Coordinates of C-alpha atoms in Angstrom, one line a residue:
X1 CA 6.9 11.7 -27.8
X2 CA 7.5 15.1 -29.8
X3 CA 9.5 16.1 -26.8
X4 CA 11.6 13.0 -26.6
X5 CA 12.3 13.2 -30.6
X6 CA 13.6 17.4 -30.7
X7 CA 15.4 16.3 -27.6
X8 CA 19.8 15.8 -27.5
X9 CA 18.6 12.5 -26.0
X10 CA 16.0 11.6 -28.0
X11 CA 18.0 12.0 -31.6
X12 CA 20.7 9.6 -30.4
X13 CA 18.9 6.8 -29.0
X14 CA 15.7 6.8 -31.0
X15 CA 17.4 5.8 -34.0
X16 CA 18.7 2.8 -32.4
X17 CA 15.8 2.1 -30.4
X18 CA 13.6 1.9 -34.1
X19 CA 16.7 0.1 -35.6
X20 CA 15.9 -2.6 -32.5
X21 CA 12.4 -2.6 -33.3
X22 CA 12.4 -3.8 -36.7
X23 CA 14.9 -6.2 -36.0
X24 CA 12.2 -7.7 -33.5
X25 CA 9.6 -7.7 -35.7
X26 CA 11.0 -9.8 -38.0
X27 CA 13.2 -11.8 -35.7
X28 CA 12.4 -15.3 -34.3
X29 CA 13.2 -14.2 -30.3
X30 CA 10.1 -12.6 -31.4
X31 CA 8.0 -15.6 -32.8
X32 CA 9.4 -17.7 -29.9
X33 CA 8.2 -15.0 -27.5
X34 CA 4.7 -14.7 -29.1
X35 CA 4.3 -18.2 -28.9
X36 CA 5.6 -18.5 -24.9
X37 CA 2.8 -15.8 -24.4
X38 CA -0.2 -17.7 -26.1
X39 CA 0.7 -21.5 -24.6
X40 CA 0.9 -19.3 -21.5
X41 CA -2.6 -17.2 -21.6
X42 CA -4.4 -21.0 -23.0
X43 CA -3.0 -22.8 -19.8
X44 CA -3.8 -19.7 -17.2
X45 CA -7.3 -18.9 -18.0
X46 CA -8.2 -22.9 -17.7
X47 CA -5.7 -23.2 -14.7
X48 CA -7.1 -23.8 -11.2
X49 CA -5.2 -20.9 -9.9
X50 CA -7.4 -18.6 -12.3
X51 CA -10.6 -20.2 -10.8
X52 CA -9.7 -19.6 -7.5
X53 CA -8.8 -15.8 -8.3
X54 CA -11.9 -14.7 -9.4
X55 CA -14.1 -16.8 -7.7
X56 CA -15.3 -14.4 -5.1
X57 CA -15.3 -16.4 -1.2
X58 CA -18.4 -16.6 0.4
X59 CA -18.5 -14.4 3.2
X60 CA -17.9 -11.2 1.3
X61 CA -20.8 -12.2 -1.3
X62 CA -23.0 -12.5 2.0
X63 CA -21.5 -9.4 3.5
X64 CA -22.8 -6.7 1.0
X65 CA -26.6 -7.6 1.5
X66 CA -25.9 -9.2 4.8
X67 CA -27.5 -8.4 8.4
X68 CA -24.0 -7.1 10.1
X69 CA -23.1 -5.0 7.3
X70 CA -26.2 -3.2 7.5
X71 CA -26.0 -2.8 11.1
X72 CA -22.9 -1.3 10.9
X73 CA -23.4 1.0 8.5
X74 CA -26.2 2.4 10.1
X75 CA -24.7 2.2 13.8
X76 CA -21.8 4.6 11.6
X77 CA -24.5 6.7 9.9
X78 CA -26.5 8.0 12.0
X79 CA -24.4 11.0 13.0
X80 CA -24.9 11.8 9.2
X81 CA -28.1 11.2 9.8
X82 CA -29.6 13.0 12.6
X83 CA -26.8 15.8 10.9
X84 CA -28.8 15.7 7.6
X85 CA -32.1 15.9 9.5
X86 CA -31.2 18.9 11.3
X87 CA -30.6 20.6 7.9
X88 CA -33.7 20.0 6.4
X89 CA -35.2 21.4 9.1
X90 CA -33.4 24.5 8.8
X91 CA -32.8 24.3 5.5
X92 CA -33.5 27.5 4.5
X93 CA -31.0 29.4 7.5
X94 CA -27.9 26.8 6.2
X95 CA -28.3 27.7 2.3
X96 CA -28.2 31.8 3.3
X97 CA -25.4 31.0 5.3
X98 CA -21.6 31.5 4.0
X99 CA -20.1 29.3 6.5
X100 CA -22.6 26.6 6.7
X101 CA -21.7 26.5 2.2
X102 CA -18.5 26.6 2.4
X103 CA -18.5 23.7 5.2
X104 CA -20.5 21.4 2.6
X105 CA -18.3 22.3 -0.4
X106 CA -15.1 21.4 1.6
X107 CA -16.9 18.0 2.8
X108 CA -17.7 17.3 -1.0
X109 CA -14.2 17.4 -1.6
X110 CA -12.6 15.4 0.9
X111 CA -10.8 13.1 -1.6
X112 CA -8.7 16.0 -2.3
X113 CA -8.3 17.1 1.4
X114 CA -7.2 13.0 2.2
X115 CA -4.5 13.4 -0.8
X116 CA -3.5 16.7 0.8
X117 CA -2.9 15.0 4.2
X118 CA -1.4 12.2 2.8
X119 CA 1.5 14.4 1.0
X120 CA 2.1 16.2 4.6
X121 CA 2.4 13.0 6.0
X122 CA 4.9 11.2 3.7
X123 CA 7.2 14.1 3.5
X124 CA 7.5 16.0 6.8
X125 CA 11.0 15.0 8.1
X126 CA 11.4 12.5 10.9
X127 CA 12.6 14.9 13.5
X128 CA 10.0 17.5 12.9
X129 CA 7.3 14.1 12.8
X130 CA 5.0 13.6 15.9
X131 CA 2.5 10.6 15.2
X132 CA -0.9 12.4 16.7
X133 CA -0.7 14.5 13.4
X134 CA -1.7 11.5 11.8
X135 CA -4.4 10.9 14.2
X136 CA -5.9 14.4 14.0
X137 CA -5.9 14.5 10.3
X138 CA -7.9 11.5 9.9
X139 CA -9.6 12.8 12.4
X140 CA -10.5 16.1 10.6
X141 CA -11.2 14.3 7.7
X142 CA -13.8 12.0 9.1
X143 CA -15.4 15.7 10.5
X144 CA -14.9 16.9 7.0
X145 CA -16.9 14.0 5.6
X146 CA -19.4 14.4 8.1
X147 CA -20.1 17.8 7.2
X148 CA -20.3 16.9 3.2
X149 CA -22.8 14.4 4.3
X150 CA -25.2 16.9 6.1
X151 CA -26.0 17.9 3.0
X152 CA -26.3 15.5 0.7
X153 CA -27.3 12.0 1.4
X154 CA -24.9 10.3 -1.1
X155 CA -22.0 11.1 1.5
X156 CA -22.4 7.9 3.8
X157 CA -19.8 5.6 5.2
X158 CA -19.3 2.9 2.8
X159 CA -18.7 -0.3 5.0
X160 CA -19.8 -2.1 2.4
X161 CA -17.2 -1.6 0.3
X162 CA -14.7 -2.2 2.9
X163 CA -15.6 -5.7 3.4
X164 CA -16.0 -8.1 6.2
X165 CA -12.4 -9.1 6.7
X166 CA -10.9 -5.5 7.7
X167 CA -13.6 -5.3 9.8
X168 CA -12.6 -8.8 11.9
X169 CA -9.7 -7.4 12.4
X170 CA -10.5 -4.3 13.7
X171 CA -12.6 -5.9 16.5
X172 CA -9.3 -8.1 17.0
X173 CA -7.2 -5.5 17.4
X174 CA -9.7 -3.6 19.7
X175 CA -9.6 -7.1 21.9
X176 CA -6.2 -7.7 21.2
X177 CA -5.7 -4.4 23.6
X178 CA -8.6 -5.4 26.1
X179 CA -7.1 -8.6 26.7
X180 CA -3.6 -7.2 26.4
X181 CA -0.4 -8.5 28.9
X182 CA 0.0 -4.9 29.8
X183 CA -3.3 -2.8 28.7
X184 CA -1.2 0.2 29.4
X185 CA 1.7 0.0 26.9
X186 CA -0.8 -1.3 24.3
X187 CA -3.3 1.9 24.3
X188 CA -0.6 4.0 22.3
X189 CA -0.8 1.5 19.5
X190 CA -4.0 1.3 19.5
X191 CA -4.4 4.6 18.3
X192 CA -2.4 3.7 15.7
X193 CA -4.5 1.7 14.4
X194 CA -7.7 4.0 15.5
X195 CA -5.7 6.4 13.0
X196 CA -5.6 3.3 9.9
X197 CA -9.5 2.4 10.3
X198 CA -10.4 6.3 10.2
X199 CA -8.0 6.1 7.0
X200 CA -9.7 3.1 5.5
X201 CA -13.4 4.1 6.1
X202 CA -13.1 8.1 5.4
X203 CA -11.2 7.1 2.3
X204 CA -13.1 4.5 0.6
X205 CA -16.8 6.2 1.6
X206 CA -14.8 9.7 0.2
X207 CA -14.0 8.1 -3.7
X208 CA -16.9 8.5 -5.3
X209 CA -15.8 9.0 -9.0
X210 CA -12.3 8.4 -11.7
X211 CA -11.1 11.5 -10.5
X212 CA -11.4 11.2 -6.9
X213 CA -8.9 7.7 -7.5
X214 CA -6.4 9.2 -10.6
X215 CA -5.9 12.5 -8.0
X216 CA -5.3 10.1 -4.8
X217 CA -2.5 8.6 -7.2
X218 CA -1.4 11.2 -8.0
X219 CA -0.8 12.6 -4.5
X220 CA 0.9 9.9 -3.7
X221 CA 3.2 9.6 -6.7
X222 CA 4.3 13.4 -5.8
X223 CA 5.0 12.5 -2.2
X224 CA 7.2 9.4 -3.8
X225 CA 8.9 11.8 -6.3
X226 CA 9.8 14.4 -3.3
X227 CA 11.0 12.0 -0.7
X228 CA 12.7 9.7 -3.6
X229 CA 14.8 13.2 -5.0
X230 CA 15.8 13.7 -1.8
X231 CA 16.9 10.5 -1.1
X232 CA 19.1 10.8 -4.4
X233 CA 20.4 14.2 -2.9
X234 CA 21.5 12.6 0.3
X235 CA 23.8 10.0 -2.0
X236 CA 24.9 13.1 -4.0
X237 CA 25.8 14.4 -0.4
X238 CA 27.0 12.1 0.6
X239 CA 25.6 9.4 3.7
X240 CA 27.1 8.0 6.7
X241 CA 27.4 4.2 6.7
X242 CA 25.5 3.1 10.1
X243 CA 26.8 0.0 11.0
X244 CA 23.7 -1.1 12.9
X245 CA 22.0 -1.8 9.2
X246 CA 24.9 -3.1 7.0
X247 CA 27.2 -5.7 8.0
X248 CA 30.8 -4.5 6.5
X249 CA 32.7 -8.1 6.6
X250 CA 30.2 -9.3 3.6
X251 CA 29.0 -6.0 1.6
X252 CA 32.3 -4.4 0.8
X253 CA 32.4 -1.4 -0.9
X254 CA 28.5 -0.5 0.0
X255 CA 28.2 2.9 0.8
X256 CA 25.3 4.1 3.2
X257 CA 22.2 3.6 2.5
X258 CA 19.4 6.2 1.7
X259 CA 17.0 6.9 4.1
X260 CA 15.4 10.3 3.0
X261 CA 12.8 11.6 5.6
X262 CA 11.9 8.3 6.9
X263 CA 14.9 8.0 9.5
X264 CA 15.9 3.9 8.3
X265 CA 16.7 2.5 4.8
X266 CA 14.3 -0.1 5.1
X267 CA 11.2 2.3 6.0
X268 CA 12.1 4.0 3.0
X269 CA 12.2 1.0 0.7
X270 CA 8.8 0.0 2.2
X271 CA 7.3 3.4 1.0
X272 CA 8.9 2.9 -2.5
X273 CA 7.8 -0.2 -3.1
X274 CA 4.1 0.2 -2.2
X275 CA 3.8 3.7 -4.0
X276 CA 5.9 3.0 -7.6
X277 CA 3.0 1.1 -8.8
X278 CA 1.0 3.4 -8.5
X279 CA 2.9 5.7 -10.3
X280 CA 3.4 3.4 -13.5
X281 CA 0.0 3.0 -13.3
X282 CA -0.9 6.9 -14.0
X283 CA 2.0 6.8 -17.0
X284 CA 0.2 3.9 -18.6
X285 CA -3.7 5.6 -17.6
X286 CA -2.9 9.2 -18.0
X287 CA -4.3 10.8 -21.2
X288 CA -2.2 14.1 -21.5
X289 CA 1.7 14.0 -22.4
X290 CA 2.5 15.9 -19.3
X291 CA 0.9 13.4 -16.8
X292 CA 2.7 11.0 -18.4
X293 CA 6.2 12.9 -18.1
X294 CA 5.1 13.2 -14.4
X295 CA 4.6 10.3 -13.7
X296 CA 7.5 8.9 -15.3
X297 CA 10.1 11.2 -13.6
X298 CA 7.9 10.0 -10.2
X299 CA 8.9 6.2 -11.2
X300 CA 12.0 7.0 -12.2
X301 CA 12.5 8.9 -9.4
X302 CA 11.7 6.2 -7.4
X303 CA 13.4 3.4 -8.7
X304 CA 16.8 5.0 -8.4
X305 CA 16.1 5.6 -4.6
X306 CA 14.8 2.1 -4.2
X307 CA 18.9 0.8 -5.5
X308 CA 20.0 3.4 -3.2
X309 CA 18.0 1.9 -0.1
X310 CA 19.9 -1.2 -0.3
X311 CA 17.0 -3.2 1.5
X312 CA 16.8 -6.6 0.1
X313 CA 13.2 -7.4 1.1
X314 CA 12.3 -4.1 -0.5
X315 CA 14.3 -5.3 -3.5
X316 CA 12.4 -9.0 -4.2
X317 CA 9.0 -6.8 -2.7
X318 CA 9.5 -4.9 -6.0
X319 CA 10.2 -7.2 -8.4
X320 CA 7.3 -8.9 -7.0
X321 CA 5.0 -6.1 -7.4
X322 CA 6.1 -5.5 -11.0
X323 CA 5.2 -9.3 -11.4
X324 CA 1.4 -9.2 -10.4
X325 CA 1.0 -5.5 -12.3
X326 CA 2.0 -7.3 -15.7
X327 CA 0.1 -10.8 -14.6
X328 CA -2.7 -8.2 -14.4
X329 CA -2.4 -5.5 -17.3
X330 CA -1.5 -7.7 -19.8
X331 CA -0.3 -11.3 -19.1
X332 CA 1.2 -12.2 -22.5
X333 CA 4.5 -9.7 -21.4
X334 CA 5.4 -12.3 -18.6
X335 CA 7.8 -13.8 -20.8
X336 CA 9.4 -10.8 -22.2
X337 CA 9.4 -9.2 -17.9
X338 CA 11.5 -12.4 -17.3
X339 CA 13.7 -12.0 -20.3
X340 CA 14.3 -8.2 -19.1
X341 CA 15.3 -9.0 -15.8
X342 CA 17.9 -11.3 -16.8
X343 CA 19.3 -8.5 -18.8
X344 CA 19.5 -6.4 -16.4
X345 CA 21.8 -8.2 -13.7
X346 CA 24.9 -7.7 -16.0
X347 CA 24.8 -3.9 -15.6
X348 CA 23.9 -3.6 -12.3
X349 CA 26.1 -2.0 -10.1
X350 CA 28.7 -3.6 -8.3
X351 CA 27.6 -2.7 -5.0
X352 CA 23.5 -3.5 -6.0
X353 CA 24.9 -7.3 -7.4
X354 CA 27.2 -7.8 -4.3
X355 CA 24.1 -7.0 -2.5
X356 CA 21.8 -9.4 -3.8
X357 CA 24.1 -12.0 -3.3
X358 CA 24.1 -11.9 0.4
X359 CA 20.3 -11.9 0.7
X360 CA 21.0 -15.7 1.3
X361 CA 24.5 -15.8 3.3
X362 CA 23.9 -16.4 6.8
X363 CA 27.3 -15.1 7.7
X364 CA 25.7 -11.9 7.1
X365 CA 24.6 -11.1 10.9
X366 CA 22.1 -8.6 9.7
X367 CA 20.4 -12.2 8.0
X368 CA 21.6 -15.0 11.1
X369 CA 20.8 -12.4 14.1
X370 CA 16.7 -12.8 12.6
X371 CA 16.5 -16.4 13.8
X372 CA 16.8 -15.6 17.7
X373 CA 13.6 -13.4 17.1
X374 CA 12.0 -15.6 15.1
X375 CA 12.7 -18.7 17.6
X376 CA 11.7 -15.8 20.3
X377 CA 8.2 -15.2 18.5
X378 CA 7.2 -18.6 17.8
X379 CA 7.8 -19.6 21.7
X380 CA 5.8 -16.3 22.7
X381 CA 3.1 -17.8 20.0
X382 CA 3.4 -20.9 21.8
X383 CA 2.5 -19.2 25.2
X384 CA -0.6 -17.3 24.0
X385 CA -1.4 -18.5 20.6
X386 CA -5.6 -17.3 20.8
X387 CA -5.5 -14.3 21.9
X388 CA -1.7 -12.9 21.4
X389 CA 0.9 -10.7 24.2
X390 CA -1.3 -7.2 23.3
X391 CA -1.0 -4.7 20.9
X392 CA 2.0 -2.9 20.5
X393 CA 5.8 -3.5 20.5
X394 CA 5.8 -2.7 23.7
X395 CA 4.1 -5.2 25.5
X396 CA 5.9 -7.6 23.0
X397 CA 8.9 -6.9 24.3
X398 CA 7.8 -6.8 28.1
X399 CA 6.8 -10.5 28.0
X400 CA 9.6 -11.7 25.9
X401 CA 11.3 -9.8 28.6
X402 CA 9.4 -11.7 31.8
X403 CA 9.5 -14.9 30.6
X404 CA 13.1 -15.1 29.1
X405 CA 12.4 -16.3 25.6
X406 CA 15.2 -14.3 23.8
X407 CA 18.4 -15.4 23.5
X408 CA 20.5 -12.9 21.2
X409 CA 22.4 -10.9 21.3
X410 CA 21.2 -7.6 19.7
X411 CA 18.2 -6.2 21.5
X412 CA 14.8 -7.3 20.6
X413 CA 12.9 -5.3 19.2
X414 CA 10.1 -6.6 16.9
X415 CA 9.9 -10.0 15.0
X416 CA 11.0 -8.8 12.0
X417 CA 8.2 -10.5 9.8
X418 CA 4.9 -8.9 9.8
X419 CA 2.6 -12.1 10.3
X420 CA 4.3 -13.2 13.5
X421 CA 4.4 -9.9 14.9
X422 CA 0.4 -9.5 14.3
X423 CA -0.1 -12.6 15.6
X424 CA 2.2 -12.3 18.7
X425 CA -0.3 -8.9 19.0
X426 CA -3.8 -9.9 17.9
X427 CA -3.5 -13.9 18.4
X428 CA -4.8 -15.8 15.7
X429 CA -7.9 -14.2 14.9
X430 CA -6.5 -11.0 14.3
X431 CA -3.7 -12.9 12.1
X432 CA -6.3 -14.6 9.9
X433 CA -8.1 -12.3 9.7
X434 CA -5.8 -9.9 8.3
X435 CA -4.6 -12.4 5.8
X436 CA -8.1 -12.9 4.5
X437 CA -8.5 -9.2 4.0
X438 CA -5.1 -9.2 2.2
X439 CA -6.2 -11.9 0.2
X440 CA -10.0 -11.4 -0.8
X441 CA -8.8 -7.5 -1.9
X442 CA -6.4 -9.0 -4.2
X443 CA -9.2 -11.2 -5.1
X444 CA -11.7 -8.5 -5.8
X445 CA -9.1 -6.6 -7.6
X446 CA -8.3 -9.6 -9.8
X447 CA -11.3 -9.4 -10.9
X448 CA -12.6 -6.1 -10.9
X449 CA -9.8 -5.5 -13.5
X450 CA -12.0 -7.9 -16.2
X451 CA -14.9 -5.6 -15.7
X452 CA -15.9 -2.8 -18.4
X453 CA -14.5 0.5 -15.9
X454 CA -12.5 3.7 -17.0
X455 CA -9.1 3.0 -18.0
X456 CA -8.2 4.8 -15.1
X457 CA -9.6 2.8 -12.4
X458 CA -8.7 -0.5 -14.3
X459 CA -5.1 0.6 -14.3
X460 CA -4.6 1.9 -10.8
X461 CA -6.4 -0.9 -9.2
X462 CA -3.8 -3.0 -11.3
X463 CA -1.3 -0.7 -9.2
X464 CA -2.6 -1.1 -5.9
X465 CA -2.8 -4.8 -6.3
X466 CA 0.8 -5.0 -7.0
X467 CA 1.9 -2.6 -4.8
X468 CA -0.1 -4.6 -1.4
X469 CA 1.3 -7.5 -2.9
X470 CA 4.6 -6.6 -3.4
X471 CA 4.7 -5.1 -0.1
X472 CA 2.9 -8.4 1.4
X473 CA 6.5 -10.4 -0.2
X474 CA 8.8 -7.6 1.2
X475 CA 7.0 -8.6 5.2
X476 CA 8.4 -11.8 5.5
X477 CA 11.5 -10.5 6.3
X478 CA 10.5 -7.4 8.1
X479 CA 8.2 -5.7 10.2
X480 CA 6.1 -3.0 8.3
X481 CA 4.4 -1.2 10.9
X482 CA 7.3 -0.8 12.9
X483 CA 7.0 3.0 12.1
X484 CA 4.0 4.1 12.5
X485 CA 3.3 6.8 9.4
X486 CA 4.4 3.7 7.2
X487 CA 1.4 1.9 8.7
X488 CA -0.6 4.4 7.7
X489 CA 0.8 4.6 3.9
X490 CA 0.1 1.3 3.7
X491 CA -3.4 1.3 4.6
X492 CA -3.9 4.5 2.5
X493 CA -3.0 2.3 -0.5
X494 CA -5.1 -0.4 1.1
X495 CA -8.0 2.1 0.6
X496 CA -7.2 3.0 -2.8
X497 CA -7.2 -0.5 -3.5
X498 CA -10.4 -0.5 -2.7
X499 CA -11.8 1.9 -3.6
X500 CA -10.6 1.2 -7.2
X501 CA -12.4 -2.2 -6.7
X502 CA -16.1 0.4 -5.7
X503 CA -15.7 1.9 -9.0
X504 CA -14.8 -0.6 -11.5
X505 CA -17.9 -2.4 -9.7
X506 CA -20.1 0.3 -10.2
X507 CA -19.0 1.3 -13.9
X508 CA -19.8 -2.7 -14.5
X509 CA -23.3 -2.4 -13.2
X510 CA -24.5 0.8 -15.4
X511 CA -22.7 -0.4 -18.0
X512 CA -25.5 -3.8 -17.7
X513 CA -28.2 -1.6 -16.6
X514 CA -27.4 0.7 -19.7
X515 CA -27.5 -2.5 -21.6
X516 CA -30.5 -4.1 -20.3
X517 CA -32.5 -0.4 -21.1
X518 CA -31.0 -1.2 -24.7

């Protein structure tokens, strides 16, 4: 704040801003506002809606104590274990040994070593990008884990935490590629998604305290800052319009749109939306003046680039995602979101308002030219609704293909909508699945952010929540995984998610055991 007031800035608009203020205070736009919030908060926490949020489903209640999750865990464990039993019994050769120390002290902090990864893979440029290097990371940092584990026995896989649901669909997609149309063209994706579960798993066993979580967050909200100023220094430089993404006839005026490192607009938007929550969330939680600055110029950052993407889906995504964070941080500022975002159409930018307008206006072709694919999809659904074509786009494509369901007149592609794609891949296990592990997180997340936890946890949670929400609005008009990395961004955040949820748990316990000592 001392910054903002010495600075050119800060001497102009502050006055104004405190002028503002104390006309609020006294004002009744604030009274009416105040009283908007409490009828609001009365008729939530008795609303059916609120039951059914924290009321935690009975399948992940069973699952934490349950036969299966046990199982697993120690079907996953026991390369830890036999690992661990091999150093107590040299125990004395691996504690003289430089290598065999430095080995453990690298495993212990492979929360650091995933955020490390995680930067490398949001900002290397599309050309220079090969897929495996996500693939070997995770791998190394399931290796890495491993070898923190052969030390100490806290270091386990936490499938536990994960939850049932992720774990359904796992084994879907697993079948999915077993019983696939073409078994061939689905084994590249499935390494894909080998490359996610190692993600998940390593990264939600890895988090084992606040600052594991606020420095994940942090990773990720320097990734968003260096691919979002970038973006901004393509528009400064200018970007060729590809017509392939904009229709002209209806967006007049729209210059091209961003795309940063990620090689399409809409790839780019996806990132933005599912990592600027995160980054509010570390300018509300962070307790020095610079991490807040940080953070803010990451948001900031971020935002600009999001306008710049011109992605509609990405556009209602976000303002989705900023919805949920303030149902979640602090409910009684719904009123006062709404009354902000009305506001701010007026001084959008012409080419952002034009925009938005067309989202709905099926002359646009890049809007009418969807409905062959979807009509494609569901008749592909129709075919094999069970058990789905196979994993991949690929084998997608090749029975569309052989059976002659498309009719458009652009290529196909993918079904541009994230739940029929998964269930033209995985059938309708693998579809329900996933949208029961959507679901139960935002559940448990819900209501992990009631529980007595560390600001820090409470708030990012909040950001993850929003962010997989958001990003679960911006799917219904495309397909997310269409680009691999982005997959894996997006279960990265799905981790964090959470693992947020671990922690605020955990805090919540000692903070009854401490209680019950009392």
């Amino acid at each position: 704040m001392i910054i903002l007031e010495n600075s050119l800035l800060g001497r102009l608009l502050l006055p104004l801003w405190y002028l503002l203020c104390g006309w609020y205070q006294g004002s009744g736009l604030r009274v009416l506002l105040r009283g908007i919030s409490a009828l609001w908060t009365r008729w939530f926490h008795g609303s059916a809606l609120m039951c059914l949020l924290v009321r935690e489903g009975v399948l992940p209640r069973a699952w934490r104590d349950g036969f299966f999750c046990r199982l697993g865990e120690t079907l996953l464990n026991l390369p830890a274990a036999l690992l661990h039993w091999v150093y107590r019994k040299g125990k004395p050769l691996f504690d003289h040994s430089f290598f065999s120390q430095l080995a453990f002290a690298m495993g212990e902090q492979t929360p650091s070593a995933i955020g490390w990864l995680m930067l490398v893979i949001m900002v290397i440029p599309y050309e220079q990008w090969d897929n495996r290097y996500s693939l070997i990371g995770f791998a190394l940092m399931f290796l890495l884990f491993l070898a923190g584990g052969m030390r100490s026995r806290a270091l386990r896989l936490d499938l536990k935490s994960v939850g049932p649901y992720p774990v359904i669909f796992a084994g879907a997609v697993v079948l999915s590629w077993v019983v696939s149309y073409s078994s061939i063209l689905s084994q590249r994706f499935l390494f894909f998604h080998i490359t996610c579960m190692l993600c998940v798993i390593v990264t939600v066993s890895a988090v084992e305290r606040t600052g594991d979580l606020v420095r994940l967050a942090g990773f990720a909200s320097f990734a968003m800052f260096c691919t979002s100023a970038y973006g901004v220094i393509q528009r400064i430089q200018g970007v060729e319009i590809n017509y392939s993404y904009v229709d002209m006839s209806v967006n007049e005026g729209m210059p091209g749109r961003v795309y940063s490192v990620f090689e399409n607009p809409n790839a780019f938007g996806e990132v933005l939306v599912m990592l600027l929550p995160l980054a509010v969330a570390l300018v509300i939680a962070s307790r020095s003046r610079w991490g807040k600055l940080a953070a803010l110029c990451a948001a900031g950052t971020g935002v600009i680039a999001l306008g710049m993407t011109y992605n509609r889906a990405s556009w209602i995504g976000g303002v989705a995602a900023a919805g949920v964070f303030v149902f979640l941080w602090n409910r009684k500022l719904i009123p006062g979101l709404l009354l902000l975002g009305i506001c701010a159409l007026p001084v959008l930018p012409d080419t952002i308002f034009n925009r938005i307008l067309t989202i709905f206006n099926l002359k646009d072709t890049s809007t009418s030219s969807r409905f062959p694919l979807y009509a494609a999809a569901l008749e592909m659904i129709k075919t094999r609704p069970i058990r789905g074509a196979g994993l991949g786009t690929d084998v997608v494509r090749l029975a569309i293909k052989d059976m002659n369901l498309y009719h458009g007149a652009a290529p196909f592609v993918h079904a541009h909508n994230l739940y029929l794609q998964i269930w033209l891949e995985t059938g309708l296990i693998g579809l329900l699945s996933y949208l029961a592990a959507m679901i139960s997180a935002l559940k448990a997340a819900a209501k992990a952010c009631k529980l007595r936890c560390p600001q820090e946890v409470r708030l990012i949670t909040i950001g993850a929540a929003a962010a997989v929400a958001g990003i679960l609005v911006d799917c219904l008009a495309d397909y997310l995984w269409n680009y691999p990395r982005v997959m894996v961004v997006f279960w990265f955040l799905f981790a964090i998610l959470l693992s947020g949820v671990k922690l605020a748990r955990r805090a919540a316990q000692r903070g009854e055991m401490g209680g019950a000592h009392l």
